[in-house]
Short mmCIF file of the C-alpha atoms (twelve columns), coordinates in Angstrom:
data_MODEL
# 
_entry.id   MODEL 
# 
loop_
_atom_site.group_PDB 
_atom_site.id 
_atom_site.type_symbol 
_atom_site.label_atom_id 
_atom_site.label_alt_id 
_atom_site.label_comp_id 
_atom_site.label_asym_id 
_atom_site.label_seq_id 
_atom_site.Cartn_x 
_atom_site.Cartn_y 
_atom_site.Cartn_z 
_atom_site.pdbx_PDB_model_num 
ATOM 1   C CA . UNK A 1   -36.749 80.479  -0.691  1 
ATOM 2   C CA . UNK A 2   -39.097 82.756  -2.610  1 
ATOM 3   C CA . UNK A 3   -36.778 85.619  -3.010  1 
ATOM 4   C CA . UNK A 4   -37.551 85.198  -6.769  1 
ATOM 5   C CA . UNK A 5   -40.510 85.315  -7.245  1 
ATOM 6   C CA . UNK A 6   -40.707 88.491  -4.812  1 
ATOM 7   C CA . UNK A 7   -38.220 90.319  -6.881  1 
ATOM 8   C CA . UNK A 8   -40.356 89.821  -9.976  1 
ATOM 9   C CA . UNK A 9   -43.660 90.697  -8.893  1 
ATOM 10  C CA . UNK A 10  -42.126 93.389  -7.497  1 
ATOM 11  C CA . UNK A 11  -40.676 93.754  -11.460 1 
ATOM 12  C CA . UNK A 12  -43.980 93.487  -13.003 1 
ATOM 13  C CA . UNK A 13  -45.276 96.689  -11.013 1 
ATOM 14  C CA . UNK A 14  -42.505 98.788  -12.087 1 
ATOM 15  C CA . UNK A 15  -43.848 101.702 -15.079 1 
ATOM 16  C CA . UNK A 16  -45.940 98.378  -17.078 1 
ATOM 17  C CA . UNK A 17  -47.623 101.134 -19.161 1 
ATOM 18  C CA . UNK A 18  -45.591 100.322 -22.624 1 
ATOM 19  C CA . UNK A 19  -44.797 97.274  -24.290 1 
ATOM 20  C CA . UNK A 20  -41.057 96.568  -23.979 1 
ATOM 21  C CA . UNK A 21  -39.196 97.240  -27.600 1 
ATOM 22  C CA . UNK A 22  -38.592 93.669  -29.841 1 
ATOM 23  C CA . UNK A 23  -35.793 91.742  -28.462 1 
ATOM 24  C CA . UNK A 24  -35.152 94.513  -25.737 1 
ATOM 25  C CA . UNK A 25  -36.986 94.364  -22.157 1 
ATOM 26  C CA . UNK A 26  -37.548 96.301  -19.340 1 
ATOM 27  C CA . UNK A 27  -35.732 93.812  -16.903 1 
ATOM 28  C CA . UNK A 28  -34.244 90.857  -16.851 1 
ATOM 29  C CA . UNK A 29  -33.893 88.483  -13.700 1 
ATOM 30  C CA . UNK A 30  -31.088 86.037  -13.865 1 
ATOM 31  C CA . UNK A 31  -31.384 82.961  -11.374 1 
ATOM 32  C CA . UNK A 32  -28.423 80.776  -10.904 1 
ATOM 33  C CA . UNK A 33  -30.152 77.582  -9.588  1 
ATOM 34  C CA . UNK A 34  -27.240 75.621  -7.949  1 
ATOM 35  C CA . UNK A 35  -29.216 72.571  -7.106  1 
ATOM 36  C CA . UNK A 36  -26.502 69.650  -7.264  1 
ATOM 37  C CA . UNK A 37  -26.599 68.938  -3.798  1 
ATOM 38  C CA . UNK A 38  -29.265 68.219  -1.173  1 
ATOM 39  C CA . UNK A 39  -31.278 71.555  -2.159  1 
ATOM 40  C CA . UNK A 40  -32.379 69.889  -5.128  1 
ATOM 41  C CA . UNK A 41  -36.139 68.972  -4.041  1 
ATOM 42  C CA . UNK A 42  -36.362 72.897  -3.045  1 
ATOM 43  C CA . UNK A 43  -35.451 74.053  -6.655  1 
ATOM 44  C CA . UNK A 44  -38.725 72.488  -8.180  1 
ATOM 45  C CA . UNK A 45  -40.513 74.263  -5.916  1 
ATOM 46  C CA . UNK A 46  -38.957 77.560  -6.517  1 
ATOM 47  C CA . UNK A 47  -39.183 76.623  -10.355 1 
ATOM 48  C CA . UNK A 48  -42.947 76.577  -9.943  1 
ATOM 49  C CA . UNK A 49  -43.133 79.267  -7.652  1 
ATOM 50  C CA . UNK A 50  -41.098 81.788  -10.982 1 
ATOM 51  C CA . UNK A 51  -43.591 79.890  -13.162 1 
ATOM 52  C CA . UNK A 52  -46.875 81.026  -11.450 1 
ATOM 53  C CA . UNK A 53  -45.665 84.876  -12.874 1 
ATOM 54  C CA . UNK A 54  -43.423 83.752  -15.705 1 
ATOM 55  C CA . UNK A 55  -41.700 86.194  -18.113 1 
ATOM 56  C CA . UNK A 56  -43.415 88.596  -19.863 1 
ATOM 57  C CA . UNK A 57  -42.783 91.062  -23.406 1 
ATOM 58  C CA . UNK A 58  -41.132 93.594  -20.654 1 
ATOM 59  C CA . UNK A 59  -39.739 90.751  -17.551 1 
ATOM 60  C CA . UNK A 60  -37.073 88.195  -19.026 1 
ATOM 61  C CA . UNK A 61  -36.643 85.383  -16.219 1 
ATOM 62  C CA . UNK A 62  -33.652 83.345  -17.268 1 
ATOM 63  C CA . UNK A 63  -32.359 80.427  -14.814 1 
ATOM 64  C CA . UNK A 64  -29.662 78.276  -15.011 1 
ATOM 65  C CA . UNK A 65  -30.214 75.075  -13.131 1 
ATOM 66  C CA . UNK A 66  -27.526 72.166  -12.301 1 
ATOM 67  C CA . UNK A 67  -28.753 69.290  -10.195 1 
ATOM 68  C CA . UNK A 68  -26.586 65.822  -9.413  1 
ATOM 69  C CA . UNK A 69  -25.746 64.515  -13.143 1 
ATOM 70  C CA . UNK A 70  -27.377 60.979  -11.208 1 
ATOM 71  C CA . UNK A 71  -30.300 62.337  -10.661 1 
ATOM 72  C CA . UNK A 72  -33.278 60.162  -9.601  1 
ATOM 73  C CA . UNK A 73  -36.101 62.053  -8.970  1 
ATOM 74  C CA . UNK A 74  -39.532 61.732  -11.240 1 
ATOM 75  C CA . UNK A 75  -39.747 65.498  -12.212 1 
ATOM 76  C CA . UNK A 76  -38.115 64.656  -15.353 1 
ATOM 77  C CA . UNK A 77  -35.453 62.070  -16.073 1 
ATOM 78  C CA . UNK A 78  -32.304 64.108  -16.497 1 
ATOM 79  C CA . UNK A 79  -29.130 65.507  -14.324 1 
ATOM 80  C CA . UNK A 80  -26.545 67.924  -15.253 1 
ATOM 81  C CA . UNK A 81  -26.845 71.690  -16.774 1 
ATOM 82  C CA . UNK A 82  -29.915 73.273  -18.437 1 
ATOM 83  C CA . UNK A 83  -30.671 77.060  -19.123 1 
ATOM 84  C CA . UNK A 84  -34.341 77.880  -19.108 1 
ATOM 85  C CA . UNK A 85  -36.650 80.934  -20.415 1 
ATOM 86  C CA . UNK A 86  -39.065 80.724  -17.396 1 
ATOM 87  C CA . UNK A 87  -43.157 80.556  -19.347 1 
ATOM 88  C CA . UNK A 88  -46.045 81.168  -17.181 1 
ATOM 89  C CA . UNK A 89  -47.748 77.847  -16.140 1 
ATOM 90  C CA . UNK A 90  -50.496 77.155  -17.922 1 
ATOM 91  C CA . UNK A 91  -52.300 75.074  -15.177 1 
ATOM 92  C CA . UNK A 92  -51.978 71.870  -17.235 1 
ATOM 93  C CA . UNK A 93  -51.112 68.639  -16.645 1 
ATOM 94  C CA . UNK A 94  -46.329 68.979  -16.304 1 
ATOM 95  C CA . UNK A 95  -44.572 68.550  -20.101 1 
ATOM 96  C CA . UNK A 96  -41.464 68.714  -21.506 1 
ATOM 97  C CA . UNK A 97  -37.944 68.589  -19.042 1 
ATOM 98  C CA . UNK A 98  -39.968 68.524  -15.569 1 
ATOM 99  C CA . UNK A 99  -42.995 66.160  -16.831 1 
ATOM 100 C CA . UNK A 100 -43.956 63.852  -14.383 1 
ATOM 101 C CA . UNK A 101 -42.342 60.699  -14.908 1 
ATOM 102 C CA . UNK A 102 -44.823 57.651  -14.561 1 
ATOM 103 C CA . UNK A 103 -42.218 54.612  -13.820 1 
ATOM 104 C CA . UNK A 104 -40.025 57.012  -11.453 1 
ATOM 105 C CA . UNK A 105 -42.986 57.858  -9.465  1 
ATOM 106 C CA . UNK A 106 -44.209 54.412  -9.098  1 
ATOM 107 C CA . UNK A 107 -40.984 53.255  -7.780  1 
ATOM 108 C CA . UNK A 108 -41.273 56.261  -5.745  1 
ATOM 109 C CA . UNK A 109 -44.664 55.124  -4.313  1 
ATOM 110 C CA . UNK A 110 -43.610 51.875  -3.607  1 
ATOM 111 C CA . UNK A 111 -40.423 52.698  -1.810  1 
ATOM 112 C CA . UNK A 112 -42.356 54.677  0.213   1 
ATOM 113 C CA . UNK A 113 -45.714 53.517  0.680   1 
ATOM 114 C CA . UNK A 114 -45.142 51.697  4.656   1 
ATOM 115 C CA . UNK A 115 -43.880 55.059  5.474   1 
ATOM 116 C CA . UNK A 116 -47.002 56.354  4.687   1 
ATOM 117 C CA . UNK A 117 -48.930 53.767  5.243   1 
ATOM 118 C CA . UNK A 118 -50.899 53.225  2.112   1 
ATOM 119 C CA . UNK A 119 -52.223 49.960  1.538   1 
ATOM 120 C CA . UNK A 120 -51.496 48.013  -1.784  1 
ATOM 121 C CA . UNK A 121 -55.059 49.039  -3.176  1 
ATOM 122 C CA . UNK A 122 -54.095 52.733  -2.721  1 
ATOM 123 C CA . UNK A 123 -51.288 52.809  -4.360  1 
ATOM 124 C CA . UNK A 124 -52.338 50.461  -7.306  1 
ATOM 125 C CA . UNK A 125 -55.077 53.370  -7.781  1 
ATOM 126 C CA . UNK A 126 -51.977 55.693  -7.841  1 
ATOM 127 C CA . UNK A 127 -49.799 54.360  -10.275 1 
ATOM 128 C CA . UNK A 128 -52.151 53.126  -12.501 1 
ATOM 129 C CA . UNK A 129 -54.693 55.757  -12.324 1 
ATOM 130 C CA . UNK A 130 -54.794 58.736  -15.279 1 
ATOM 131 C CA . UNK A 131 -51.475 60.849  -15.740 1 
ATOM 132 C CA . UNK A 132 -54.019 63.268  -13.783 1 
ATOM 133 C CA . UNK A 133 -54.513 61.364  -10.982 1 
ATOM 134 C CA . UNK A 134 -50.315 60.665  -10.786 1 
ATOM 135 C CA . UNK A 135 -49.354 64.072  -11.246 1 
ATOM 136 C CA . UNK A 136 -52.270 64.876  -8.430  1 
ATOM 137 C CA . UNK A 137 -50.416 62.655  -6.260  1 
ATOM 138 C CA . UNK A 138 -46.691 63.787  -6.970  1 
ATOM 139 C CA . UNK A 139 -47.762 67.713  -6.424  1 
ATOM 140 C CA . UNK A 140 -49.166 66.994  -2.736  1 
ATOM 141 C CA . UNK A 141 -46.185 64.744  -2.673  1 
ATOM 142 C CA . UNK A 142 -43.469 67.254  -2.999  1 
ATOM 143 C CA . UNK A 143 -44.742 70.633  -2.940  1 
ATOM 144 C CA . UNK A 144 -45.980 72.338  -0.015  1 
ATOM 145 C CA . UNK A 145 -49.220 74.262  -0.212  1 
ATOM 146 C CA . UNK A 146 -47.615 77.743  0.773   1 
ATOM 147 C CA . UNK A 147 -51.118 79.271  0.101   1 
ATOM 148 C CA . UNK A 148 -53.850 76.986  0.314   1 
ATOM 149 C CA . UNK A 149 -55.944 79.099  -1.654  1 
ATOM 150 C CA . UNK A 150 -53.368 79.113  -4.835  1 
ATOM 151 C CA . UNK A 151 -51.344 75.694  -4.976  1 
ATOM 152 C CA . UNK A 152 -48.450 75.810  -7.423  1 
ATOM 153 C CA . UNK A 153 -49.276 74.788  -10.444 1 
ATOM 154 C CA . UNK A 154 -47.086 72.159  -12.547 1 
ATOM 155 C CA . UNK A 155 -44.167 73.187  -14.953 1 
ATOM 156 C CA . UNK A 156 -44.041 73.485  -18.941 1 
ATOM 157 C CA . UNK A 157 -40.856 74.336  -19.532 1 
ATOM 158 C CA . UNK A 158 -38.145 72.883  -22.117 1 
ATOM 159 C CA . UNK A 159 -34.424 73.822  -21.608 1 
ATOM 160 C CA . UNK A 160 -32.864 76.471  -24.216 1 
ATOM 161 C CA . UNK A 161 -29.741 74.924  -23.596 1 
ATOM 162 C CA . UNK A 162 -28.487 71.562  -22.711 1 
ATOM 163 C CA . UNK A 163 -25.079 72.061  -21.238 1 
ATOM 164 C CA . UNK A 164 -24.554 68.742  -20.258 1 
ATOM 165 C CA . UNK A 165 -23.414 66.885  -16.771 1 
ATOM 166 C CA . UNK A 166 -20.005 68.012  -16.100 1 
ATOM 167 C CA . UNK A 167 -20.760 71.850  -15.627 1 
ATOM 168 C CA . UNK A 168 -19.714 73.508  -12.400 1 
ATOM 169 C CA . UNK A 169 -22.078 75.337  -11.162 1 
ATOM 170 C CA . UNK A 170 -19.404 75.776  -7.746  1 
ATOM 171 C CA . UNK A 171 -17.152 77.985  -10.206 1 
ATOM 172 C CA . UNK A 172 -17.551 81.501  -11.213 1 
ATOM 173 C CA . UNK A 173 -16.229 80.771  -14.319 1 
ATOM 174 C CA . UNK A 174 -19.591 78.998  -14.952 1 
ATOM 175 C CA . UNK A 175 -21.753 81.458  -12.948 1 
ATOM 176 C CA . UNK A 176 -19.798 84.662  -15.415 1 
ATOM 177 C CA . UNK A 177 -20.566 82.413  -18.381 1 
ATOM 178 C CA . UNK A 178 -24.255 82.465  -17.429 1 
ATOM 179 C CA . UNK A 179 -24.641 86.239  -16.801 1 
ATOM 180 C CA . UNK A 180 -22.505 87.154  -20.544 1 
ATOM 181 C CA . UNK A 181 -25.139 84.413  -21.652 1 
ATOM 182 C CA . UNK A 182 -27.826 86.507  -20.379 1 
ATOM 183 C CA . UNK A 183 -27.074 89.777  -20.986 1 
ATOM 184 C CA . UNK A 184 -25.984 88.688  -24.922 1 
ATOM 185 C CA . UNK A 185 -29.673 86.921  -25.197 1 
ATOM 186 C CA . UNK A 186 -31.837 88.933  -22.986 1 
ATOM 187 C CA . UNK A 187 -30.874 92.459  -23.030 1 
ATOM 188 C CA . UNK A 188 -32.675 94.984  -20.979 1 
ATOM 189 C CA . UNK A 189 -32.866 98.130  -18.995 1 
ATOM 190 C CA . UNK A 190 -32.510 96.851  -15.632 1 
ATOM 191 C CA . UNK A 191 -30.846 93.343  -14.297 1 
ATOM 192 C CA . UNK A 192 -31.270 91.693  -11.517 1 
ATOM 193 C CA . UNK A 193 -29.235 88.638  -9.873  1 
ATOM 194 C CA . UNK A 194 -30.379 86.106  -7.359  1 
ATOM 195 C CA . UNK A 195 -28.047 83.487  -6.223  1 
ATOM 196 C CA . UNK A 196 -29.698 80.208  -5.051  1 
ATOM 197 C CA . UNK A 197 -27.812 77.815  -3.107  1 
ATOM 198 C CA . UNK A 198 -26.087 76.984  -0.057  1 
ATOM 199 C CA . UNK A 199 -24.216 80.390  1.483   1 
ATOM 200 C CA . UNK A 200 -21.535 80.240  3.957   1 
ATOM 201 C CA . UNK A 201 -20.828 84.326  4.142   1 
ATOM 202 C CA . UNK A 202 -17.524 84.782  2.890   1 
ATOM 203 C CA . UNK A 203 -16.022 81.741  2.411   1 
ATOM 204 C CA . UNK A 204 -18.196 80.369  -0.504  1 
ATOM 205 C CA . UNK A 205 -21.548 81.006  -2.508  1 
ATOM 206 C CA . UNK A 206 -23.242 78.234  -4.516  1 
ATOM 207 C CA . UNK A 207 -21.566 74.383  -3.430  1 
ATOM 208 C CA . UNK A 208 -21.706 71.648  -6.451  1 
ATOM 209 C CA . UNK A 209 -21.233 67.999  -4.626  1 
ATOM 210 C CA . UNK A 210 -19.996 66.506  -7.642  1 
ATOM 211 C CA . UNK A 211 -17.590 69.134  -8.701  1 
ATOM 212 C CA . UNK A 212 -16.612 71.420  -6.234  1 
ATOM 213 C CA . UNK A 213 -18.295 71.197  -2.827  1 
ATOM 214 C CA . UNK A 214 -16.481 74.441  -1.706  1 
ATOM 215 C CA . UNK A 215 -18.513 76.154  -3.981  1 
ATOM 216 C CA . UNK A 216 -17.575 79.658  -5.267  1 
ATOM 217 C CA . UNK A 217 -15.285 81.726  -3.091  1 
ATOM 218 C CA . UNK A 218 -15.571 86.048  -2.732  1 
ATOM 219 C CA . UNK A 219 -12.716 86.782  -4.956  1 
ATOM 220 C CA . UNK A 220 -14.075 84.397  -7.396  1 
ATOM 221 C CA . UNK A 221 -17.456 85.732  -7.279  1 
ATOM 222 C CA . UNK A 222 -16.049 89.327  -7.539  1 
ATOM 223 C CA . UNK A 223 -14.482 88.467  -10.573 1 
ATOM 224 C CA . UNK A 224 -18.053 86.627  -12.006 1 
ATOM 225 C CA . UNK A 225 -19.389 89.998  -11.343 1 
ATOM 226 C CA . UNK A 226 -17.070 91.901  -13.038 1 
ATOM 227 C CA . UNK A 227 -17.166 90.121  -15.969 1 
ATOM 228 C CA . UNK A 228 -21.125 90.265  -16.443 1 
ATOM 229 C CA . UNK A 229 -21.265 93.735  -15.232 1 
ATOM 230 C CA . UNK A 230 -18.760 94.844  -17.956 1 
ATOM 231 C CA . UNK A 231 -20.759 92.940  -20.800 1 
ATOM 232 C CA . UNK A 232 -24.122 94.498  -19.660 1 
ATOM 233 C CA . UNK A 233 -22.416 98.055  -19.403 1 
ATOM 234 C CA . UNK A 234 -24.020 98.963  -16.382 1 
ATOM 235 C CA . UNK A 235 -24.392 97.594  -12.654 1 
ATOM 236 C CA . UNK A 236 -27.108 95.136  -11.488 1 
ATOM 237 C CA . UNK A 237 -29.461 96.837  -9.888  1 
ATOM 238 C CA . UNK A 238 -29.915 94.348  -7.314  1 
ATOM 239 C CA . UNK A 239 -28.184 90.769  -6.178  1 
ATOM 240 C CA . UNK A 240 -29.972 88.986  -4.020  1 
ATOM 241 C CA . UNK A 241 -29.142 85.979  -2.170  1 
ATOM 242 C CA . UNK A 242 -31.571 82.745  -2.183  1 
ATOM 243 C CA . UNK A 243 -28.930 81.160  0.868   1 
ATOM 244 C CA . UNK A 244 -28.221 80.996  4.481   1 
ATOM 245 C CA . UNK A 245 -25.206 83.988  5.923   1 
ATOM 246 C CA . UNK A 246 -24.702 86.280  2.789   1 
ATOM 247 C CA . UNK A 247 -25.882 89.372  4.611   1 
ATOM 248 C CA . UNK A 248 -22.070 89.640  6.496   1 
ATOM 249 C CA . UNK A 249 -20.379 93.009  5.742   1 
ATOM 250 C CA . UNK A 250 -17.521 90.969  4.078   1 
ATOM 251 C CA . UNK A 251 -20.422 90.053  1.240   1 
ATOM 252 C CA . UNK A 252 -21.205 93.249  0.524   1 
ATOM 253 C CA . UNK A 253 -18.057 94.600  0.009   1 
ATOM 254 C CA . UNK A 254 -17.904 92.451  -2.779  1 
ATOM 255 C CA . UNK A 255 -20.994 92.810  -4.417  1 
ATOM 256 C CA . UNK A 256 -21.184 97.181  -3.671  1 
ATOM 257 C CA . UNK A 257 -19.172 97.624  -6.746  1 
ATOM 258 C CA . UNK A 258 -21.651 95.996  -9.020  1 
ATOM 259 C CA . UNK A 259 -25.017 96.530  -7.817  1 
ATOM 260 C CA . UNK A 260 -27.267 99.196  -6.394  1 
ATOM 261 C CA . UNK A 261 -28.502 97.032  -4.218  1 
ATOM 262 C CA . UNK A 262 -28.469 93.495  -2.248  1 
ATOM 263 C CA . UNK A 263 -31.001 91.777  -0.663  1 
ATOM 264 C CA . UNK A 264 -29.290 88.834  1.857   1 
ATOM 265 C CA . UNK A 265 -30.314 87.269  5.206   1 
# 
């Protein structure tokens, strides 16, 4: 799942020779992060992976993220709806929506420690170590070393937008309201899509557990499309798919009318 941060390193190559004009970039790369289902874990890591480039005066990254309204994790304490301007990381310790938190982790350690079979003094100097040592801990935790070289760094990000916990992110409704959102806020020369989620081809795109597990359907999305496409006044020039079977013919019959290009497995 790292079909984002491809696409914009791929972005920041493309004729970097003049600073984008105030308030108007070169691209923007809209990620709609439908995480309210057992994908969830994977979206912090994608987060960070966004966050090791992060947007630039000429590269807008904007995500919209849902995960379960419950959730219980200890990268931050909140569920629901949040848009984000993705920031490069600045290789500090995690702060504001995604900062580490110290009471979820210890329960986390705790829960978990015969699994791993830490003894008691072990995770004592866990939880009560330095936020350093915690955070440390919680990184090798939960996020793979996909280059040993270059770990992922942790996340400084605070939402633009709290939307709340009864968005659904399995509607296009929602997923048209992001893209007007984006184009309105971020406006650029060339726009790029990804769609991150669960895929099923062409029965359904993006699946919300709480609200609608069927996720968005083709005609739905077609409609999402034409609704962004028609505030941007132009066509994506790519959608990409971050999800399992979206490379079927029926898929891109949908999305040919609105983008150059799609990139789907």
């Amino acid at each position: 799942m790292r079909l984002a941060a491809l696409a914009l390193a791929m972005a920041g190559s493309i004729d970097g020779s003049a600073l984008a004009a105030q308030g108007h970039a070169k691209w923007t790369f809209m990620v709609y992060l439908a995480a309210n289902n057992n994908l969830e874990p994977n979206s912090i890591i994608n987060l960070m992976e966004m966050a090791e480039i992060g947007s630039t005066d000429e590269v807008n990254i904007v995500v919209q993220m849902t995960r379960p309204p419950d959730y219980s994790g200890y990268f931050g304490e909140w569920g629901g709806t949040r848009r984000y301007l993705v920031t490069k990381s600045n290789g500090d310790l995690s702060s504001g929506d995604f900062q580490v938190s110290p009471d979820r982790f210890s329960a986390y350690i705790e829960a978990i420690k015969g699994d791993l079979g830490l003894p008691d003094d072990q995770v004592r100097q866990i939880t009560r170590g330095s936020a350093r040592d915690r955070e440390t801990a919680a990184m090798q935790l939960s996020v793979p070393a996909i280059e040993a070289s270059e770990p992922l760094d942790p996340l400084q990000l605070a939402a633009l937008e709290d939307m709340g916990s009864d968005i659904n992110s399995g509607d296009g409704a929602t997923l048209a309201d992001f893209g007007k959102w984006a184009v309105q806020n971020y406006p650029a020369d060339h726009y790029g899509l990804v769609m991150w989620d669960h895929g099923g081809g062409w029965s359904m795109i993006a699946s919300d557990d709480t609200l609608a597990p069927g996720g968005i359907q083709m005609p739905a999305f077609d409609s999402a499309l034409k609704e962004i496409t028609d505030a941007a006044g132009q066509k994506f020039d790519f959608i990409g798919f971050d999800a399992c079977l979206m490379s079927q013919l029926a898929v891109a019959r949908v999305v040919a009318p609105y983008a150059d290009y799609q990139i789907a497995a």
